[in-house]
Amino acid sequence: MPAPLRPPPIVDPVVLARFPFLPQAEQWIKELREQNEVDLDSLVNADWLEEARTRGTVRMLESIVHDKGIDADSRMDIHTDYGQMVEGLGYYYTMFVVCASLDERLLKRWVEGEATRADNLLSTTSDSELFDMIARTYLSDLRRHDPPQGESGTPHLHSSRARAGDDRSWEIPLADFVELAPRITGSYWRLTNRPVSAGWVLMNGTAREDSQGRLSRLIKERIRVQLIARCQANISRMDEQVTAMLAEPVGRIVAELQTQRGSEVQVTAAEKGDWPPCMLVAITELNAGENVNHAGRRFLANMSRALGLPPEQCAGFFVGAPDYNENTTNYQVAQIYEAEYTPEKCDTLALNNRCPVASGLIEDSLCRREWLTHPLKYVRARQRTRQRDAQVVVEQDAPEAVPDGAEEAGSGAADGAEAHRMAD
């Protein structure tokens, strides 16, 4: 891979807060966590980190949905220590949640949004030193093209940026172009249409976009590749306990996306075999014509929403109820889906006689784990186990793919110790 083995150092926290996906930002985020004593539990639950979680969630939704475009600018004042912390930890939280979803489609949509945000920022910056530094993070080299005497560059009608007095086109090594350009459609990106000289490809501007914009588009592809690889590595280091700790925020983001885009975006990888026994028992009882109590019905609707199931499928669970009325059921399901309720915790279900394990109706060893306090944690733990089992079958000759320390959840290891190796 032509990308530099050692990217240029970037220590300016303003730059790192604006571009938290940079590889140079990993150490900065690690230092933020250490300085503020942030572990996985506090990242997910601490009240004082609520603004970071909110910022991360907004950023995540923009990246995944991006039907109104990507907001490249931060809503925080990243020139302050607090704003930098919110941006850095908000991004870190976002990556945790996306990885814990174990959903490749969700991951790729998030990565696409982050890469598009980077493209927007880089193509519009007038800071030539900043652009050069970030470009050298993702490309093996680059240089300015000096046209022959009397030759002018291609005019670009839609450039609204000042270029610090240098409007020359960029050139990049052939190896970088050959690796990244095939991922982009359009005649411009065919090697036969690019001027090449002594192993350098000219990234000249067009009538629609200047050279910096063209190069930013190419860098976007490298960012996409690196982010996907980083997320896949993170997922491989997550165990059942870590994914369970993040089950509730994953459920909230899945439900929010389901509400915003309906069935257009299917973002849950949960199969029926992943569903918790409290949900399956409620469905079974309704199918048998039993009168499930109000708490059980509300939980079933809330859980369906959190799993990203369409309202029609949720309403179908109630067809066998003895008091079933189609119009009433559809209305009540719609109300719950719009209200954005979080599914009830295990203690609440047990209190309302809706936990089949606590009542002795069935036995499930996973439900007996000390850390399993919410049905969504059950779902994510099952997903992680299923995914890991599938990897074992496919990669029998590659045992090193399972990282050291990925012990079974509940083994007594400190909460979050595995997860904090994600971005280190």
Coordinates of C-alpha atoms in Angstrom, one line a residue:
M1 CA 0.0 0.0 0.0
P2 CA 1.6 3.3 -1.1
A3 CA 0.3 5.2 2.0
P4 CA 3.1 6.5 4.2
L5 CA 4.3 4.1 6.8
R6 CA 4.7 6.9 9.2
P7 CA 2.3 9.8 8.7
P8 CA 3.5 13.4 9.5
P9 CA 3.1 14.4 13.1
I10 CA 0.0 16.4 14.0
V11 CA -0.2 17.8 17.5
D12 CA -2.6 20.7 17.2
P13 CA -5.7 19.7 19.2
V14 CA -7.9 22.0 17.0
V15 CA -6.9 20.0 13.9
L16 CA -7.3 16.7 15.7
A17 CA -10.8 17.7 17.0
R18 CA -11.9 18.7 13.5
F19 CA -10.4 15.5 12.0
P20 CA -10.8 12.9 14.7
F21 CA -10.6 10.1 12.2
L22 CA -6.9 10.8 11.5
P23 CA -4.5 8.1 12.5
Q24 CA -2.6 10.8 14.4
A25 CA -5.8 11.4 16.5
E26 CA -5.7 8.0 18.1
Q27 CA -3.0 8.9 20.6
W28 CA -4.7 12.2 21.3
I29 CA -8.0 10.5 22.1
K30 CA -6.2 8.0 24.3
E31 CA -4.7 10.9 26.2
L32 CA -8.1 12.6 26.5
R33 CA -9.5 9.4 28.1
E34 CA -6.6 9.1 30.5
Q35 CA -6.6 12.7 31.5
N36 CA -10.3 12.6 32.2
E37 CA -10.3 9.0 33.6
V38 CA -12.8 7.9 31.0
D39 CA -13.4 4.1 30.8
L40 CA -16.1 2.3 28.8
D41 CA -18.7 2.4 31.7
S42 CA -18.3 6.2 32.1
L43 CA -18.3 6.8 28.4
V44 CA -21.7 5.0 28.1
N45 CA -23.3 6.1 31.5
A46 CA -21.6 9.1 33.1
D47 CA -23.8 12.2 33.3
W48 CA -20.9 14.5 32.7
L49 CA -20.2 12.9 29.3
E50 CA -23.8 13.3 28.1
E51 CA -22.9 16.1 25.8
A52 CA -20.1 14.0 24.2
R53 CA -22.6 11.2 23.7
T54 CA -25.1 13.6 22.2
R55 CA -22.6 15.1 19.8
G56 CA -21.4 11.6 18.8
T57 CA -25.0 10.5 18.2
V58 CA -25.8 13.6 16.1
R59 CA -22.6 13.0 14.1
M60 CA -23.5 9.3 13.7
L61 CA -27.0 10.1 12.4
E62 CA -25.7 12.6 9.9
S63 CA -23.1 10.2 8.7
I64 CA -25.5 7.2 8.3
V65 CA -28.6 9.0 7.0
H66 CA -26.9 12.0 5.2
D67 CA -30.0 12.6 3.0
K68 CA -29.6 16.4 3.7
G69 CA -25.9 16.3 3.2
I70 CA -23.0 16.1 5.7
D71 CA -22.5 18.9 8.1
A72 CA -18.7 19.4 7.9
D73 CA -18.5 22.0 10.6
S74 CA -18.5 21.1 14.3
R75 CA -21.2 22.5 16.5
M76 CA -18.7 22.8 19.4
D77 CA -16.1 25.5 19.8
I78 CA -13.1 23.3 19.1
H79 CA -10.8 26.2 20.1
T80 CA -11.6 25.4 23.8
D81 CA -10.4 22.5 25.8
Y82 CA -14.0 21.5 26.6
G83 CA -15.0 21.6 22.9
Q84 CA -12.0 19.5 21.9
M85 CA -12.9 16.9 24.5
V86 CA -16.5 16.7 23.4
E87 CA -15.5 16.3 19.8
G88 CA -12.8 13.7 20.5
L89 CA -14.8 11.6 22.9
G90 CA -18.0 12.0 20.9
Y91 CA -16.2 10.5 17.9
Y92 CA -14.8 7.7 20.1
Y93 CA -18.2 6.9 21.4
T94 CA -19.6 6.9 17.9
M95 CA -17.0 4.4 16.7
F96 CA -17.7 2.2 19.7
V97 CA -21.5 2.1 19.0
V98 CA -21.1 1.5 15.3
C99 CA -18.7 -1.4 15.9
A100 CA -20.9 -2.8 18.7
S101 CA -23.8 -3.0 16.3
L102 CA -22.0 -5.8 14.5
D103 CA -23.8 -4.7 11.3
E104 CA -21.7 -4.3 8.2
R105 CA -24.3 -2.2 6.4
L106 CA -24.5 0.3 9.3
L107 CA -20.7 0.4 9.5
K108 CA -20.3 1.1 5.8
R109 CA -22.9 3.8 5.9
W110 CA -21.2 5.5 8.8
V111 CA -17.8 5.2 7.2
E112 CA -19.2 6.7 4.0
G113 CA -20.5 9.7 5.9
E114 CA -17.3 10.3 7.7
A115 CA -15.3 10.0 4.5
T116 CA -17.7 12.5 2.8
R117 CA -17.3 14.9 5.7
A118 CA -13.5 14.7 5.3
D119 CA -13.9 15.3 1.5
N120 CA -16.0 18.4 2.2
L121 CA -13.5 19.8 4.7
L122 CA -10.4 19.2 2.6
S123 CA -11.9 20.5 -0.6
T124 CA -13.0 23.8 0.9
T125 CA -10.1 24.6 3.2
S126 CA -8.0 27.6 2.3
D127 CA -5.2 26.5 4.6
S128 CA -2.6 25.1 2.2
E129 CA -0.3 23.9 5.0
L130 CA -3.2 22.0 6.6
F131 CA -4.2 20.4 3.3
D132 CA -0.6 19.4 2.5
M133 CA -0.2 17.8 6.0
I134 CA -3.4 15.8 5.8
A135 CA -2.8 14.7 2.2
R136 CA 0.6 13.4 3.2
T137 CA -1.1 11.4 5.9
Y138 CA -3.0 9.4 3.3
L139 CA -0.7 9.5 0.2
S140 CA 2.9 8.4 -0.2
D141 CA 3.9 11.8 -1.7
L142 CA 2.5 14.8 -3.5
R143 CA 3.9 17.9 -5.1
R144 CA 2.8 21.0 -7.0
H145 CA 2.8 20.9 -10.8
D146 CA 4.8 23.6 -12.5
P147 CA 3.3 24.1 -16.0
P148 CA 5.6 24.9 -18.9
Q149 CA 6.2 28.6 -19.6
G150 CA 3.0 30.2 -20.9
E151 CA 0.7 27.3 -20.1
S152 CA -2.2 28.0 -17.7
G153 CA -4.2 25.5 -15.7
T154 CA -7.7 24.3 -16.5
P155 CA -10.3 26.9 -15.4
H156 CA -12.6 25.8 -12.6
L157 CA -15.9 27.8 -12.6
H158 CA -17.1 26.6 -9.2
S159 CA -14.1 27.2 -7.0
S160 CA -14.9 29.8 -4.3
R161 CA -11.8 29.3 -2.2
A162 CA -8.6 31.4 -1.9
R163 CA -5.6 29.2 -2.3
A164 CA -3.0 31.2 -0.4
G165 CA -1.6 32.6 -3.6
D166 CA -0.9 29.1 -5.2
D167 CA -3.4 27.8 -7.7
R168 CA -1.1 25.2 -9.3
S169 CA -2.4 21.7 -9.8
W170 CA -1.3 18.8 -7.6
E171 CA 0.6 15.7 -8.7
I172 CA 0.7 12.4 -6.9
P173 CA 2.7 9.2 -7.4
L174 CA 1.3 6.7 -10.0
A175 CA 1.0 4.0 -7.3
D176 CA -1.4 6.0 -5.2
F177 CA -3.6 6.8 -8.2
V178 CA -3.6 3.2 -9.5
E179 CA -4.7 1.9 -6.1
L180 CA -7.4 4.5 -5.3
A181 CA -8.8 5.8 -8.6
P182 CA -10.5 2.5 -9.8
R183 CA -12.9 2.9 -6.8
I184 CA -14.3 6.1 -8.3
T185 CA -16.6 6.3 -11.4
G186 CA -16.1 8.8 -14.2
S187 CA -13.9 9.3 -17.2
Y188 CA -11.6 11.7 -15.2
W189 CA -10.4 8.8 -13.0
R190 CA -9.3 6.5 -15.9
L191 CA -5.5 6.4 -16.1
T192 CA -5.6 6.8 -19.8
N193 CA -7.2 10.3 -19.3
R194 CA -4.6 11.5 -16.9
P195 CA -1.3 13.1 -17.8
V196 CA 1.6 11.0 -16.4
S197 CA 5.2 12.1 -16.3
A198 CA 8.1 10.2 -14.7
G199 CA 5.8 8.3 -12.4
W200 CA 3.7 11.3 -11.4
V201 CA 0.0 11.7 -12.2
L202 CA -1.4 15.2 -12.8
M203 CA -4.6 15.9 -10.8
N204 CA -5.5 19.0 -12.8
G205 CA -8.8 20.8 -12.2
T206 CA -11.9 20.6 -14.3
A207 CA -14.7 23.1 -15.1
R208 CA -16.6 21.9 -12.0
E209 CA -13.8 21.4 -9.5
D210 CA -10.3 22.6 -8.9
S211 CA -7.2 20.4 -8.4
Q212 CA -7.6 20.5 -4.6
G213 CA -11.2 19.2 -4.9
R214 CA -10.1 16.4 -7.2
L215 CA -7.3 15.3 -4.8
S216 CA -9.7 15.5 -1.9
R217 CA -12.0 13.1 -3.7
L218 CA -9.1 10.6 -4.0
I219 CA -8.1 11.0 -0.4
K220 CA -11.7 10.2 0.6
E221 CA -11.2 6.7 -0.8
R222 CA -8.1 6.2 1.4
I223 CA -10.0 7.4 4.5
R224 CA -12.8 5.0 3.7
V225 CA -10.5 2.0 3.4
Q226 CA -8.6 2.8 6.6
L227 CA -11.8 3.4 8.6
I228 CA -13.3 0.1 7.5
A229 CA -10.1 -1.7 8.4
R230 CA -9.9 0.0 11.8
C231 CA -13.6 -0.9 12.5
Q232 CA -13.1 -4.5 11.5
A233 CA -10.1 -4.8 13.8
N234 CA -12.1 -3.2 16.6
I235 CA -15.0 -5.7 16.1
S236 CA -12.6 -8.6 16.2
R237 CA -11.4 -7.5 19.7
M238 CA -14.9 -7.0 21.1
D239 CA -16.2 -9.8 23.3
E240 CA -19.8 -10.5 24.4
Q241 CA -19.5 -8.4 27.5
V242 CA -18.4 -5.3 25.6
T243 CA -21.1 -5.5 23.0
A244 CA -23.6 -6.1 25.8
M245 CA -22.5 -2.9 27.6
L246 CA -23.2 -0.9 24.4
A247 CA -26.5 -2.7 23.7
E248 CA -28.7 0.2 24.8
P249 CA -27.0 2.9 22.7
V250 CA -27.0 0.6 19.8
G251 CA -30.7 -0.1 20.2
R252 CA -31.4 3.6 20.4
I253 CA -29.5 4.4 17.2
V254 CA -31.1 1.5 15.4
A255 CA -34.6 2.7 16.5
E256 CA -33.9 6.3 15.6
L257 CA -32.8 5.3 12.1
Q258 CA -35.8 3.1 11.7
T259 CA -38.0 6.0 12.6
Q260 CA -36.3 8.4 10.3
R261 CA -36.0 6.3 7.2
G262 CA -38.4 3.4 7.8
S263 CA -37.7 0.2 5.8
E264 CA -35.4 2.0 3.4
V265 CA -32.5 1.5 5.8
Q266 CA -32.3 -1.9 7.4
V267 CA -29.6 -1.5 10.1
T268 CA -30.0 -4.4 12.4
A269 CA -28.1 -7.7 12.0
A270 CA -30.3 -9.4 14.6
E271 CA -31.9 -12.7 13.6
K272 CA -34.8 -14.4 15.4
G273 CA -32.3 -16.7 17.1
D274 CA -30.7 -13.6 18.7
W275 CA -34.0 -12.4 20.3
P276 CA -34.2 -12.7 24.1
P277 CA -36.5 -15.2 25.8
C278 CA -38.7 -12.5 27.2
M279 CA -39.5 -11.4 23.7
L280 CA -40.0 -14.9 22.3
V281 CA -42.2 -16.0 25.1
A282 CA -44.4 -12.9 24.7
I283 CA -44.8 -13.7 20.9
T284 CA -45.5 -17.4 21.7
E285 CA -48.2 -16.5 24.2
L286 CA -49.9 -14.1 21.9
N287 CA -49.8 -16.7 19.1
A288 CA -51.5 -19.1 21.4
G289 CA -54.2 -16.7 22.2
E290 CA -53.1 -15.9 25.7
N291 CA -53.8 -12.5 27.2
V292 CA -50.3 -11.0 27.7
N293 CA -50.4 -8.1 30.2
H294 CA -49.9 -4.5 29.3
A295 CA -46.3 -4.5 30.4
G296 CA -45.5 -7.4 28.2
R297 CA -47.2 -5.8 25.2
R298 CA -45.5 -2.5 25.7
F299 CA -42.1 -4.3 26.0
L300 CA -42.7 -6.3 22.8
A301 CA -43.4 -3.1 20.8
N302 CA -40.5 -1.2 22.4
M303 CA -38.2 -4.1 21.7
S304 CA -39.4 -4.5 18.1
R305 CA -38.6 -0.8 17.5
A306 CA -35.2 -1.1 19.1
L307 CA -34.3 -4.0 16.8
G308 CA -35.3 -2.0 13.7
L309 CA -38.3 -4.2 12.9
P310 CA -40.9 -2.4 10.7
P311 CA -44.1 -1.4 12.5
E312 CA -46.1 -3.8 10.3
Q313 CA -44.1 -6.8 11.6
C314 CA -44.5 -5.6 15.2
A315 CA -48.3 -5.3 14.8
G316 CA -48.4 -8.8 13.3
F317 CA -47.2 -10.2 16.7
F318 CA -50.5 -9.2 18.3
V319 CA -52.9 -10.8 15.7
G320 CA -53.5 -13.8 18.0
A321 CA -54.3 -11.8 21.1
P322 CA -57.9 -12.5 22.4
D323 CA -58.8 -8.8 22.3
Y324 CA -57.1 -8.0 18.9
N325 CA -58.3 -5.1 16.9
E326 CA -56.4 -4.2 13.8
N327 CA -57.0 -0.4 13.9
T328 CA -56.3 -0.1 17.6
T329 CA -53.2 -2.3 17.4
N330 CA -51.7 -0.3 14.5
Y331 CA -52.5 3.0 16.3
Q332 CA -50.9 1.9 19.5
V333 CA -47.8 0.5 17.8
A334 CA -47.4 3.7 15.8
Q335 CA -47.6 5.7 19.0
I336 CA -44.9 3.6 20.7
Y337 CA -42.6 3.8 17.6
E338 CA -43.0 7.6 17.5
A339 CA -42.4 8.0 21.3
E340 CA -38.9 6.5 21.1
Y341 CA -39.2 4.5 24.3
T342 CA -36.2 2.4 25.4
P343 CA -37.1 -1.3 26.1
E344 CA -37.6 -2.1 29.7
K345 CA -34.6 -3.5 31.7
C346 CA -34.6 -7.0 33.1
D347 CA -35.4 -5.9 36.6
T348 CA -38.5 -4.1 35.4
L349 CA -39.6 -7.1 33.4
A350 CA -39.2 -9.4 36.3
L351 CA -41.2 -7.0 38.5
N352 CA -44.0 -7.2 36.0
N353 CA -43.8 -11.0 35.7
R354 CA -42.5 -10.8 32.1
C355 CA -39.1 -12.4 32.7
P356 CA -39.5 -16.2 31.9
V357 CA -36.1 -17.0 33.5
A358 CA -36.8 -15.2 36.8
S359 CA -40.2 -16.9 37.0
G360 CA -38.7 -20.3 36.3
L361 CA -40.6 -20.9 33.0
I362 CA -37.5 -21.5 31.1
E363 CA -33.7 -21.7 31.7
D364 CA -31.1 -19.6 29.8
S365 CA -27.5 -19.5 31.0
L366 CA -26.8 -16.2 29.2
C367 CA -29.6 -14.5 31.2
R368 CA -28.0 -15.6 34.4
R369 CA -24.8 -13.6 33.7
E370 CA -24.3 -10.8 36.2
W371 CA -23.7 -8.2 33.5
L372 CA -26.8 -9.0 31.5
T373 CA -29.2 -6.4 32.9
H374 CA -31.1 -5.5 29.7
P375 CA -32.7 -7.6 26.8
L376 CA -30.7 -5.6 24.3
K377 CA -27.5 -6.8 25.9
Y378 CA -28.8 -10.4 25.3
V379 CA -29.3 -9.6 21.6
R380 CA -25.8 -8.1 21.1
A381 CA -24.1 -10.9 23.0
R382 CA -25.9 -13.5 20.8
Q383 CA -24.9 -11.6 17.7
R384 CA -21.3 -11.5 18.8
T385 CA -21.3 -15.2 19.6
R386 CA -22.9 -16.1 16.2
Q387 CA -20.4 -13.9 14.4
R388 CA -17.4 -15.4 16.2
D389 CA -18.7 -18.9 15.5
A390 CA -19.0 -18.1 11.8
Q391 CA -15.5 -16.8 11.7
V392 CA -14.2 -20.0 13.3
V393 CA -15.8 -22.0 10.6
V394 CA -14.5 -19.9 7.8
E395 CA -11.0 -19.3 9.3
Q396 CA -10.1 -22.6 10.8
D397 CA -6.6 -22.2 9.4
A398 CA -6.2 -18.8 10.9
P399 CA -6.6 -19.0 14.7
E400 CA -4.6 -15.8 15.1
A401 CA -7.6 -13.9 13.9
V402 CA -9.1 -14.3 17.4
P403 CA -7.1 -11.8 19.5
D404 CA -5.7 -12.6 22.9
G405 CA -7.9 -11.6 25.7
A406 CA -11.2 -12.2 23.9
E407 CA -12.4 -14.3 26.7
E408 CA -16.0 -15.4 27.3
A409 CA -18.0 -12.6 28.9
G410 CA -18.3 -12.7 32.6
S411 CA -14.9 -14.3 33.2
G412 CA -14.1 -11.7 35.8
A413 CA -12.0 -9.3 33.7
A414 CA -12.4 -5.6 34.3
D415 CA -15.3 -4.1 32.4
G416 CA -14.1 -2.4 29.2
A417 CA -10.5 -3.6 29.4
E418 CA -10.8 -5.4 26.1
A419 CA -12.6 -2.5 24.5
H420 CA -10.1 0.1 25.4
R421 CA -7.6 -1.6 23.2
M422 CA -9.8 -0.7 20.2
A423 CA -8.4 2.7 19.4
D424 CA -5.1 2.5 21.3

